[in-house]
Short mmCIF file of C-alpha atoms in Angstrom, two decimals:
data_model
loop_
_atom_site.label_atom_id
_atom_site.label_comp_id
_atom_site.label_asym_id
_atom_site.label_seq_id
_atom_site.Cartn_x
_atom_site.Cartn_y
_atom_site.Cartn_z
CA MET A 1 162.66 125.50 123.41
CA GLU A 2 162.07 122.54 121.09
CA ILE A 3 160.32 120.62 123.91
CA ILE A 4 158.13 123.62 124.72
CA SER A 5 157.23 123.97 121.02
CA ARG A 6 156.23 120.31 120.85
CA VAL A 7 154.10 120.68 123.97
CA CYS A 8 152.42 123.76 122.55
CA LEU A 9 151.82 122.05 119.22
CA GLY A 10 150.32 119.04 120.99
CA LEU A 11 148.09 121.32 123.02
CA VAL A 12 146.85 123.06 119.88
CA VAL A 13 146.12 119.73 118.18
CA PHE A 14 144.27 118.55 121.30
CA ILE A 15 142.19 121.73 121.43
CA LEU A 16 141.33 121.49 117.72
CA PHE A 17 140.45 117.79 118.04
CA SER A 18 138.29 118.50 121.09
CA GLN A 19 136.50 121.25 119.19
CA VAL A 20 135.74 118.84 116.33
CA ILE A 21 134.32 116.33 118.81
CA LEU A 22 132.19 119.03 120.43
CA ASN A 23 130.94 120.20 117.03
CA VAL A 24 129.99 116.65 116.05
CA ALA A 25 128.24 116.14 119.39
CA ALA A 26 126.39 119.42 118.91
CA VAL A 27 125.17 118.31 115.47
CA ILE A 28 124.06 114.96 116.89
CA ASN A 29 122.26 116.63 119.78
CA GLU A 30 120.61 119.01 117.34
CA GLU A 31 119.37 116.08 115.24
CA GLN A 32 117.96 114.44 118.34
CA GLU A 33 116.30 117.64 119.49
CA LEU A 34 114.59 118.04 116.13
CA ASP A 35 112.99 114.64 116.77
CA ARG A 36 112.01 115.33 120.36
CA ILE A 37 108.29 115.13 121.15
CA THR A 38 107.44 117.89 123.60
CA SER A 39 103.88 116.60 124.10
CA LEU A 40 101.24 114.82 122.06
CA PRO A 41 97.74 116.32 121.80
CA GLY A 42 95.69 115.19 124.79
CA GLN A 43 98.67 113.46 126.39
CA PRO A 44 98.86 113.15 130.18
CA PRO A 45 102.07 114.51 131.73
CA VAL A 46 105.01 112.07 131.81
CA LYS A 47 108.59 112.23 133.03
CA PHE A 48 110.20 110.11 130.30
CA SER A 49 111.51 111.49 127.00
CA GLN A 50 110.04 110.71 123.59
CA PHE A 51 111.44 111.12 120.10
CA SER A 52 110.01 110.40 116.66
CA GLY A 53 110.77 111.08 113.04
CA TYR A 54 112.24 109.61 109.89
CA VAL A 55 115.42 107.74 109.05
CA THR A 56 116.31 107.33 105.37
CA VAL A 57 117.20 103.76 104.42
CA ASP A 58 117.57 104.20 100.64
CA GLU A 59 118.61 107.59 99.27
CA GLN A 60 118.26 106.62 95.61
CA GLN A 61 114.68 105.32 95.83
CA GLY A 62 113.66 107.65 98.63
CA ARG A 63 112.66 105.09 101.25
CA ALA A 64 112.37 106.42 104.79
CA LEU A 65 111.09 104.62 107.88
CA PHE A 66 109.17 106.27 110.70
CA TYR A 67 110.11 105.54 114.32
CA TRP A 68 108.81 106.46 117.76
CA LEU A 69 111.10 106.08 120.78
CA THR A 70 109.61 106.07 124.28
CA GLU A 71 112.45 106.05 126.76
CA ALA A 72 112.28 104.14 130.03
CA THR A 73 110.25 105.72 132.82
CA SER A 74 113.31 105.64 135.13
CA ASN A 75 117.07 105.13 134.76
CA SER A 76 116.82 105.15 130.97
CA VAL A 77 120.59 105.43 130.56
CA THR A 78 121.15 102.03 132.17
CA LYS A 79 118.24 100.12 130.65
CA PRO A 80 118.31 98.16 127.40
CA LEU A 81 116.90 99.21 124.04
CA VAL A 82 114.07 97.07 122.65
CA LEU A 83 112.79 97.32 119.08
CA TRP A 84 109.12 96.40 118.52
CA LEU A 85 107.81 95.25 115.13
CA ASN A 86 104.25 94.41 114.13
CA GLY A 87 103.62 92.11 111.23
CA GLY A 88 100.96 91.86 108.55
CA PRO A 89 102.95 91.99 106.40
CA GLY A 90 102.00 95.64 106.18
CA CYS A 91 100.72 96.57 109.66
CA SER A 92 101.76 99.46 111.87
CA SER A 93 103.72 99.22 115.10
CA VAL A 94 102.28 102.60 116.06
CA ALA A 95 98.72 101.31 115.62
CA TYR A 96 99.19 98.06 117.50
CA GLY A 97 102.37 97.81 119.57
CA ALA A 98 102.45 101.44 120.69
CA SER A 99 98.73 102.20 120.97
CA GLU A 100 97.13 98.89 121.99
CA GLU A 101 99.80 96.70 123.51
CA ILE A 102 103.12 97.68 125.08
CA GLY A 103 103.29 101.47 124.57
CA PRO A 104 102.80 104.02 127.38
CA PHE A 105 99.59 105.49 125.96
CA ARG A 106 96.11 104.39 124.90
CA VAL A 107 93.74 106.40 122.66
CA ASN A 108 90.38 107.21 124.26
CA LYS A 109 87.04 106.44 122.61
CA THR A 110 86.60 109.88 121.08
CA ALA A 111 90.20 109.99 119.82
CA SER A 112 90.48 113.35 121.60
CA SER A 113 93.09 112.38 124.19
CA LEU A 114 95.44 109.72 125.51
CA TYR A 115 95.57 107.91 128.83
CA LEU A 116 98.36 105.95 130.48
CA ASN A 117 98.95 102.22 130.12
CA LYS A 118 99.83 100.94 133.59
CA ASN A 119 101.64 97.94 132.14
CA SER A 120 103.77 99.66 129.53
CA TRP A 121 107.00 97.89 128.68
CA ASN A 122 108.95 101.15 128.95
CA LYS A 123 108.89 100.61 132.69
CA ASP A 124 111.71 98.15 132.05
CA ALA A 125 113.33 99.23 128.79
CA ASN A 126 113.63 101.97 126.20
CA ILE A 127 111.10 100.97 123.53
CA LEU A 128 111.66 101.80 119.87
CA PHE A 129 108.59 101.35 117.63
CA LEU A 130 109.29 101.06 113.90
CA GLU A 131 106.75 101.25 111.08
CA SER A 132 108.22 98.81 108.59
CA PRO A 133 108.52 98.33 105.64
CA ALA A 134 108.13 101.53 103.61
CA GLY A 135 104.42 102.01 102.88
CA VAL A 136 103.33 101.03 106.38
CA GLY A 137 101.82 103.82 108.48
CA PHE A 138 103.90 106.98 108.13
CA SER A 139 106.87 105.21 106.50
CA TYR A 140 107.11 105.99 102.81
CA SER A 141 108.96 105.55 99.53
CA ASN A 142 109.29 108.07 96.72
CA THR A 143 109.37 105.10 94.34
CA SER A 144 105.74 104.02 94.07
CA SER A 145 106.66 100.55 92.76
CA ASN A 146 108.21 99.81 96.17
CA LEU A 147 104.69 99.32 97.52
CA LEU A 148 104.17 96.55 94.95
CA ASP A 149 107.44 94.67 95.36
CA SER A 150 108.11 94.60 99.10
CA GLY A 151 109.09 91.33 100.72
CA ASP A 152 110.99 89.65 103.53
CA ASN A 153 114.49 90.26 102.17
CA ARG A 154 114.25 94.01 101.58
CA THR A 155 112.31 94.53 104.81
CA ALA A 156 115.12 92.94 106.83
CA GLN A 157 117.86 94.83 104.99
CA ASP A 158 116.07 98.18 105.36
CA ALA A 159 115.55 97.53 109.07
CA LEU A 160 119.28 96.88 109.49
CA VAL A 161 120.14 100.10 107.65
CA PHE A 162 117.60 101.93 109.80
CA LEU A 163 119.25 100.72 113.02
CA VAL A 164 122.77 101.62 111.89
CA ASN A 165 121.65 105.11 110.81
CA TRP A 166 119.41 105.61 113.84
CA MET A 167 122.25 104.78 116.23
CA SER A 168 124.39 107.37 114.46
CA ARG A 169 121.71 109.90 115.38
CA PHE A 170 121.38 108.46 118.90
CA PRO A 171 124.95 107.38 119.74
CA GLN A 172 124.07 106.96 123.41
CA TYR A 173 122.36 103.72 122.37
CA LYS A 174 125.37 102.34 120.54
CA TYR A 175 126.70 99.26 122.33
CA ARG A 176 123.66 99.29 124.67
CA GLU A 177 122.07 95.88 125.29
CA PHE A 178 119.65 95.48 122.40
CA TYR A 179 116.68 93.14 121.92
CA ILE A 180 114.07 92.71 119.18
CA SER A 181 110.41 91.92 119.84
CA GLY A 182 107.18 91.60 117.90
CA GLU A 183 104.29 89.37 116.94
CA SER A 184 102.45 87.58 114.14
CA TYR A 185 104.19 88.07 110.77
CA ALA A 186 107.01 89.60 112.78
CA GLY A 187 107.70 85.90 113.30
CA HIS A 188 109.54 86.52 110.02
CA TYR A 189 110.67 90.11 110.60
CA VAL A 190 112.23 89.52 114.03
CA PRO A 191 114.47 86.47 113.40
CA GLN A 192 115.34 87.72 109.90
CA LEU A 193 116.51 91.06 111.28
CA ALA A 194 118.33 89.26 114.10
CA GLU A 195 120.17 87.20 111.48
CA LYS A 196 121.07 90.36 109.52
CA ILE A 197 122.49 91.95 112.68
CA TYR A 198 124.29 88.73 113.64
CA ASP A 199 126.00 88.59 110.23
CA TYR A 200 126.69 92.34 110.28
CA ASN A 201 128.33 92.07 113.69
CA LYS A 202 130.55 89.19 112.55
CA ALA A 203 131.72 91.22 109.56
CA THR A 204 132.35 94.43 111.55
CA SER A 205 135.48 95.02 113.63
CA ARG A 206 133.60 96.91 116.35
CA PRO A 207 129.86 96.39 115.87
CA SER A 208 127.62 99.09 117.30
CA ILE A 209 124.51 96.89 117.66
CA ASN A 210 124.87 94.85 120.83
CA LEU A 211 122.20 92.26 120.00
CA LYS A 212 121.46 89.97 122.94
CA GLY A 213 118.31 88.19 121.78
CA PHE A 214 114.68 88.42 120.73
CA ILE A 215 111.16 87.62 121.95
CA VAL A 216 108.28 87.05 119.54
CA GLY A 217 104.62 86.13 120.03
CA ASN A 218 101.98 84.20 118.06
CA ALA A 219 104.63 84.04 115.41
CA VAL A 220 104.33 82.88 111.81
CA THR A 221 107.13 80.31 111.78
CA ASP A 222 106.73 77.53 109.21
CA ASN A 223 104.08 77.39 106.47
CA TYR A 224 103.45 73.66 106.72
CA TYR A 225 103.38 73.26 110.50
CA ASP A 226 101.55 76.57 111.01
CA ASN A 227 98.77 75.51 108.67
CA ILE A 228 98.41 72.04 110.16
CA GLY A 229 98.36 73.58 113.64
CA THR A 230 95.78 76.18 112.65
CA ILE A 231 93.28 73.69 111.24
CA SER A 232 93.82 71.48 114.29
CA TYR A 233 93.05 74.44 116.55
CA TRP A 234 89.83 75.22 114.69
CA TRP A 235 88.63 71.64 115.03
CA THR A 236 89.72 71.04 118.64
CA HIS A 237 88.04 74.31 119.69
CA SER A 238 84.76 73.39 118.00
CA MET A 239 84.98 76.20 115.47
CA ILE A 240 84.46 73.87 112.49
CA SER A 241 82.61 70.61 111.92
CA ASP A 242 84.13 67.16 111.61
CA ALA A 243 83.12 67.10 107.94
CA THR A 244 84.82 70.40 107.14
CA TYR A 245 87.94 69.42 109.08
CA LYS A 246 88.23 66.19 107.10
CA LEU A 247 87.58 68.00 103.82
CA ILE A 248 90.28 70.61 104.48
CA MET A 249 92.78 67.94 105.49
CA LYS A 250 91.93 65.97 102.33
CA THR A 251 91.98 68.78 99.78
CA CYS A 252 94.69 71.11 101.10
CA ASP A 253 98.33 70.40 100.32
CA PHE A 254 100.03 72.58 102.89
CA LYS A 255 103.44 72.00 101.30
CA ALA A 256 102.36 73.38 97.92
CA ASP A 257 103.12 76.95 96.84
CA LYS A 258 99.50 77.54 95.87
CA SER A 259 96.28 76.15 97.31
CA SER A 260 93.82 74.26 95.13
CA GLU A 261 90.31 75.45 94.28
CA GLN A 262 88.85 72.65 96.42
CA CYS A 263 91.00 73.70 99.39
CA ASP A 264 89.97 77.35 99.01
CA LYS A 265 86.31 76.39 98.92
CA ALA A 266 86.61 74.26 102.05
CA VAL A 267 88.38 77.01 103.98
CA SER A 268 85.92 79.65 102.75
CA TYR A 269 83.02 77.49 103.90
CA ALA A 270 84.56 77.24 107.36
CA LEU A 271 85.08 80.99 107.58
CA ASP A 272 81.76 82.05 106.06
CA TYR A 273 79.34 79.51 107.50
CA GLU A 274 80.87 77.76 110.50
CA PHE A 275 82.94 80.34 112.39
CA GLY A 276 80.02 82.63 113.06
CA ASP A 277 80.37 86.23 114.23
CA ILE A 278 83.45 85.82 116.40
CA ASP A 279 86.80 87.52 116.52
CA PRO A 280 89.26 84.87 115.28
CA TYR A 281 92.11 86.78 116.92
CA SER A 282 90.46 86.24 120.31
CA ILE A 283 87.79 83.58 120.08
CA TYR A 284 86.22 84.03 123.54
CA THR A 285 85.86 87.81 123.70
CA PRO A 286 83.22 90.09 122.14
CA PHE A 287 84.19 91.60 118.81
CA CYS A 288 83.81 95.17 117.62
CA LYS A 289 81.06 95.15 115.01
CA PRO A 290 82.59 96.28 111.73
CA ASN A 291 81.36 99.33 109.90
CA ASN A 292 82.11 100.89 106.55
CA ASN A 293 84.81 103.08 108.09
CA SER A 294 86.58 100.30 109.94
CA VAL A 295 90.27 100.06 109.04
CA GLY A 296 90.73 96.84 110.97
CA SER A 297 88.28 94.53 109.27
CA VAL A 298 89.49 90.98 109.62
CA ARG A 299 91.22 89.95 106.42
CA LEU A 300 91.10 86.23 106.97
CA LYS A 301 89.75 84.95 103.69
CA ASN A 302 92.68 86.20 101.61
CA THR A 303 95.41 85.53 104.12
CA LEU A 304 94.79 82.33 106.07
CA LEU A 305 96.80 79.33 104.91
CA ARG A 306 99.24 81.65 103.08
CA ARG A 307 99.92 84.80 105.03
CA ARG A 308 98.60 85.88 108.38
CA VAL A 309 97.55 89.43 109.15
CA SER A 310 98.81 91.01 112.32
CA GLY A 311 96.31 92.96 114.29
CA TYR A 312 93.39 92.33 116.59
CA ASP A 313 90.26 94.20 115.50
CA PRO A 314 88.77 95.79 118.58
CA CYS A 315 87.25 99.23 118.29
CA THR A 316 90.43 100.77 119.66
CA GLU A 317 91.90 100.39 116.20
CA ASN A 318 89.24 102.75 114.88
CA TYR A 319 90.11 105.31 117.56
CA ALA A 320 93.77 105.11 116.54
CA GLU A 321 92.94 105.79 112.90
CA ILE A 322 91.11 108.99 113.80
CA TYR A 323 93.82 110.13 116.23
CA TYR A 324 96.86 109.56 113.99
CA ASN A 325 95.20 111.23 111.01
CA ARG A 326 94.77 114.45 113.00
CA PRO A 327 97.10 117.16 111.59
CA ASP A 328 98.05 118.35 115.09
CA VAL A 329 99.04 114.82 116.09
CA GLN A 330 101.12 114.39 112.95
CA ARG A 331 102.89 117.69 113.59
CA ALA A 332 103.67 116.67 117.16
CA LEU A 333 105.09 113.35 115.90
CA HIS A 334 107.06 115.02 113.07
CA ALA A 335 105.16 112.65 110.79
CA ASN A 336 103.86 112.96 107.22
CA SER A 337 106.22 115.85 106.61
CA THR A 338 106.44 115.03 102.89
CA GLY A 339 102.69 114.84 102.33
CA ILE A 340 102.04 111.12 101.84
CA PRO A 341 99.29 110.74 99.18
CA TYR A 342 97.15 108.44 101.33
CA LYS A 343 95.84 108.52 104.86
CA TRP A 344 97.47 106.75 107.77
CA THR A 345 95.96 103.29 108.29
CA ALA A 346 96.66 100.48 110.73
CA CYS A 347 97.43 98.07 107.90
CA SER A 348 98.29 98.56 104.22
CA ASP A 349 96.11 96.36 102.02
CA VAL A 350 98.36 97.22 99.07
CA LEU A 351 101.40 95.70 100.78
CA ILE A 352 99.47 92.67 102.02
CA ARG A 353 98.16 91.87 98.53
CA ASN A 354 101.50 92.39 96.81
CA TRP A 355 104.00 90.83 99.18
CA ASN A 356 106.86 89.69 96.95
CA ASP A 357 108.90 87.11 98.85
CA SER A 358 108.17 85.16 102.00
CA ALA A 359 110.33 82.45 103.55
CA THR A 360 108.52 79.12 103.83
CA SER A 361 110.17 78.32 107.16
CA MET A 362 112.07 80.17 109.85
CA ILE A 363 113.32 76.97 111.49
CA PRO A 364 116.79 77.12 109.84
CA THR A 365 117.16 80.74 110.98
CA TYR A 366 116.22 79.78 114.55
CA LYS A 367 118.80 77.01 114.55
CA LYS A 368 121.52 79.37 113.32
CA LEU A 369 120.72 82.01 115.96
CA ILE A 370 120.43 79.44 118.75
CA ALA A 371 123.89 78.20 117.81
CA GLY A 372 125.02 81.84 117.87
CA GLY A 373 124.10 82.10 121.55
CA LEU A 374 121.21 84.58 121.37
CA ARG A 375 118.52 84.57 124.05
CA ILE A 376 115.30 83.51 122.30
CA TRP A 377 111.79 83.39 123.72
CA VAL A 378 108.66 82.43 121.78
CA PHE A 379 105.28 83.09 123.40
CA SER A 380 101.71 82.34 122.42
CA GLY A 381 98.34 83.65 123.54
CA ASP A 382 96.15 80.55 123.72
CA THR A 383 92.84 82.03 122.47
CA ASP A 384 94.16 83.13 119.06
CA SER A 385 92.91 81.05 116.13
CA VAL A 386 94.89 82.90 113.42
CA VAL A 387 98.41 81.94 114.50
CA PRO A 388 97.42 79.60 117.32
CA VAL A 389 99.42 77.93 120.04
CA THR A 390 99.11 74.56 118.27
CA ALA A 391 100.79 76.01 115.18
CA THR A 392 103.72 77.28 117.22
CA ARG A 393 104.07 74.02 119.11
CA PHE A 394 104.10 71.95 115.91
CA ALA A 395 106.84 74.17 114.47
CA LEU A 396 108.95 74.16 117.64
CA SER A 397 108.64 70.40 118.06
CA HIS A 398 110.35 69.94 114.69
CA MET A 399 113.40 71.91 115.79
CA ASN A 400 114.32 68.85 117.89
CA LEU A 401 115.63 70.91 120.80
CA THR A 402 116.82 69.35 124.05
CA VAL A 403 114.56 70.04 127.03
CA GLN A 404 116.28 71.74 129.98
CA THR A 405 113.26 72.49 132.16
CA ARG A 406 110.16 70.39 131.60
CA TRP A 407 106.70 71.79 130.98
CA TYR A 408 105.22 73.49 134.04
CA PRO A 409 102.56 76.11 134.90
CA TRP A 410 103.82 79.59 135.72
CA TYR A 411 102.00 81.93 138.10
CA THR A 412 101.23 85.57 138.64
CA GLY A 413 98.90 87.01 141.27
CA GLY A 414 98.25 83.53 142.64
CA GLN A 415 96.79 82.36 139.30
CA VAL A 416 98.19 80.27 136.48
CA GLY A 417 99.50 82.76 133.94
CA GLY A 418 100.22 80.07 131.38
CA TRP A 419 102.63 77.23 130.78
CA THR A 420 106.28 77.11 129.78
CA GLU A 421 109.03 74.78 128.72
CA VAL A 422 112.71 75.65 128.47
CA TYR A 423 114.95 74.13 125.81
CA GLU A 424 118.64 74.55 125.11
CA GLY A 425 118.70 77.95 123.43
CA LEU A 426 114.96 78.71 123.44
CA THR A 427 112.15 79.28 125.95
CA PHE A 428 108.52 78.67 124.98
CA VAL A 429 105.72 80.39 126.93
CA THR A 430 101.95 80.27 126.65
CA VAL A 431 99.87 83.11 128.07
CA ARG A 432 96.56 81.91 129.43
CA GLY A 433 93.47 83.71 128.16
CA ALA A 434 95.34 85.95 125.71
CA GLY A 435 94.49 86.42 122.07
CA HIS A 436 96.70 87.33 119.14
CA GLU A 437 97.90 90.54 120.80
CA VAL A 438 99.02 89.11 124.11
CA PRO A 439 99.83 92.41 125.89
CA LEU A 440 96.39 93.78 124.97
CA PHE A 441 94.45 90.93 126.58
CA GLU A 442 96.77 90.02 129.45
CA PRO A 443 98.92 93.10 130.11
CA LYS A 444 100.13 92.11 133.61
CA ARG A 445 101.12 88.63 132.52
CA ALA A 446 102.81 89.99 129.41
CA LEU A 447 104.83 92.50 131.43
CA LEU A 448 105.97 89.83 133.89
CA MET A 449 107.01 87.63 130.97
CA PHE A 450 108.94 90.51 129.39
CA ARG A 451 110.76 91.28 132.64
CA ASN A 452 111.82 87.67 133.05
CA PHE A 453 112.97 87.58 129.43
CA LEU A 454 115.15 90.64 129.91
CA GLY A 455 116.51 89.20 133.14
CA GLY A 456 117.12 85.77 131.65
CA LYS A 457 115.06 84.22 134.45
CA LEU A 458 112.63 81.33 134.58
CA LEU A 459 108.98 82.28 134.95
CA PRO A 460 107.77 81.78 138.55
CA SER A 461 106.32 78.42 139.51
CA LYS A 462 103.80 78.14 142.35
CA SER A 463 106.48 77.04 144.78
#
């Protein structure tokens, strides 16, 4: 009888425990379902699932970050999770990454509907777009001073908290292969978040974030080498005169915390009188003529040589502003549910002007993460003059990495797609003919690069 009683007791405990598990799963599924996007206004039919909404990262100050997950077009349960971050600091991953670059949809000219991007990165991975930090896009803070004191450190910490909390809501992605990607000032965001996760994983007995590596493009990396490389690009691409080049090199101390009045005047002269009416984010393509309503006006004068603004300024940015300010679109995205007291914009000028802390160099972080065994790729569109290929090459050359595979041209469609060199712990890739937003200008080449990154494969040579 005693044995039977023990068996019965064990069975009861098992049933109760199973019921608790089922209840927890039901709550989790309910949370996910609340975030499910059934369809966006004007969206073509798709077979993959989408979710969007808010994740609180600071209860006390009321900071919440907005995300948009587009699951893989096939076999989503077996494919990795990739987080995409745009830079600025202060620019939206919904505006750029999702709507112009790697997302599944593009906004049409009238902002009345969406059409499919044939080279979307969710063909190969589940893509998670995050508007970060609070104050960018739909992400918000109930503490208004947060918009005036944002910086690198809090942005990285909030992004880590977001991921931990988001994976509690989406436990199917816990322990999934995870990568981080982005561009421009995300040259800070991406490695800084990778370092936060790396340290978090080391301090956690069973870490839930299975970070494998990151890929970042036209990345702000090191203030000194970036600035030297940028001025060199301007001069070698005939954008400025010999006299202005010499004057900038003479008057600008790129190692100083602040630029001198003489340096500012020299740079302003180059931008105002020598550049001409070109798009500095893509120097060989036509630019969208700015108008009074343009949200993407190029903010070079206040940001070059200190901070770089993420975001190409084609007219598609204007279409995105109209679309994402539509109430029906916001309802479909579960966005702006708290009534943010400002309209959605591609970039936040308030955050850009008031950025609080910014690392002078990411080189030490790269070295730490290379030693930690992460897969790291750095790519560069070669027609960008804001964070140009020369800037990236100067910075990388001072990491003193050992070459594994020497510089060679890589091919796609029988044409040179760019050039690449593989070092111990890092792969560098140029994308031929691409501007600041590489997947916007060269979507096929960008997708091939992304696939090879995920697969840990060399880019194809002609042979």
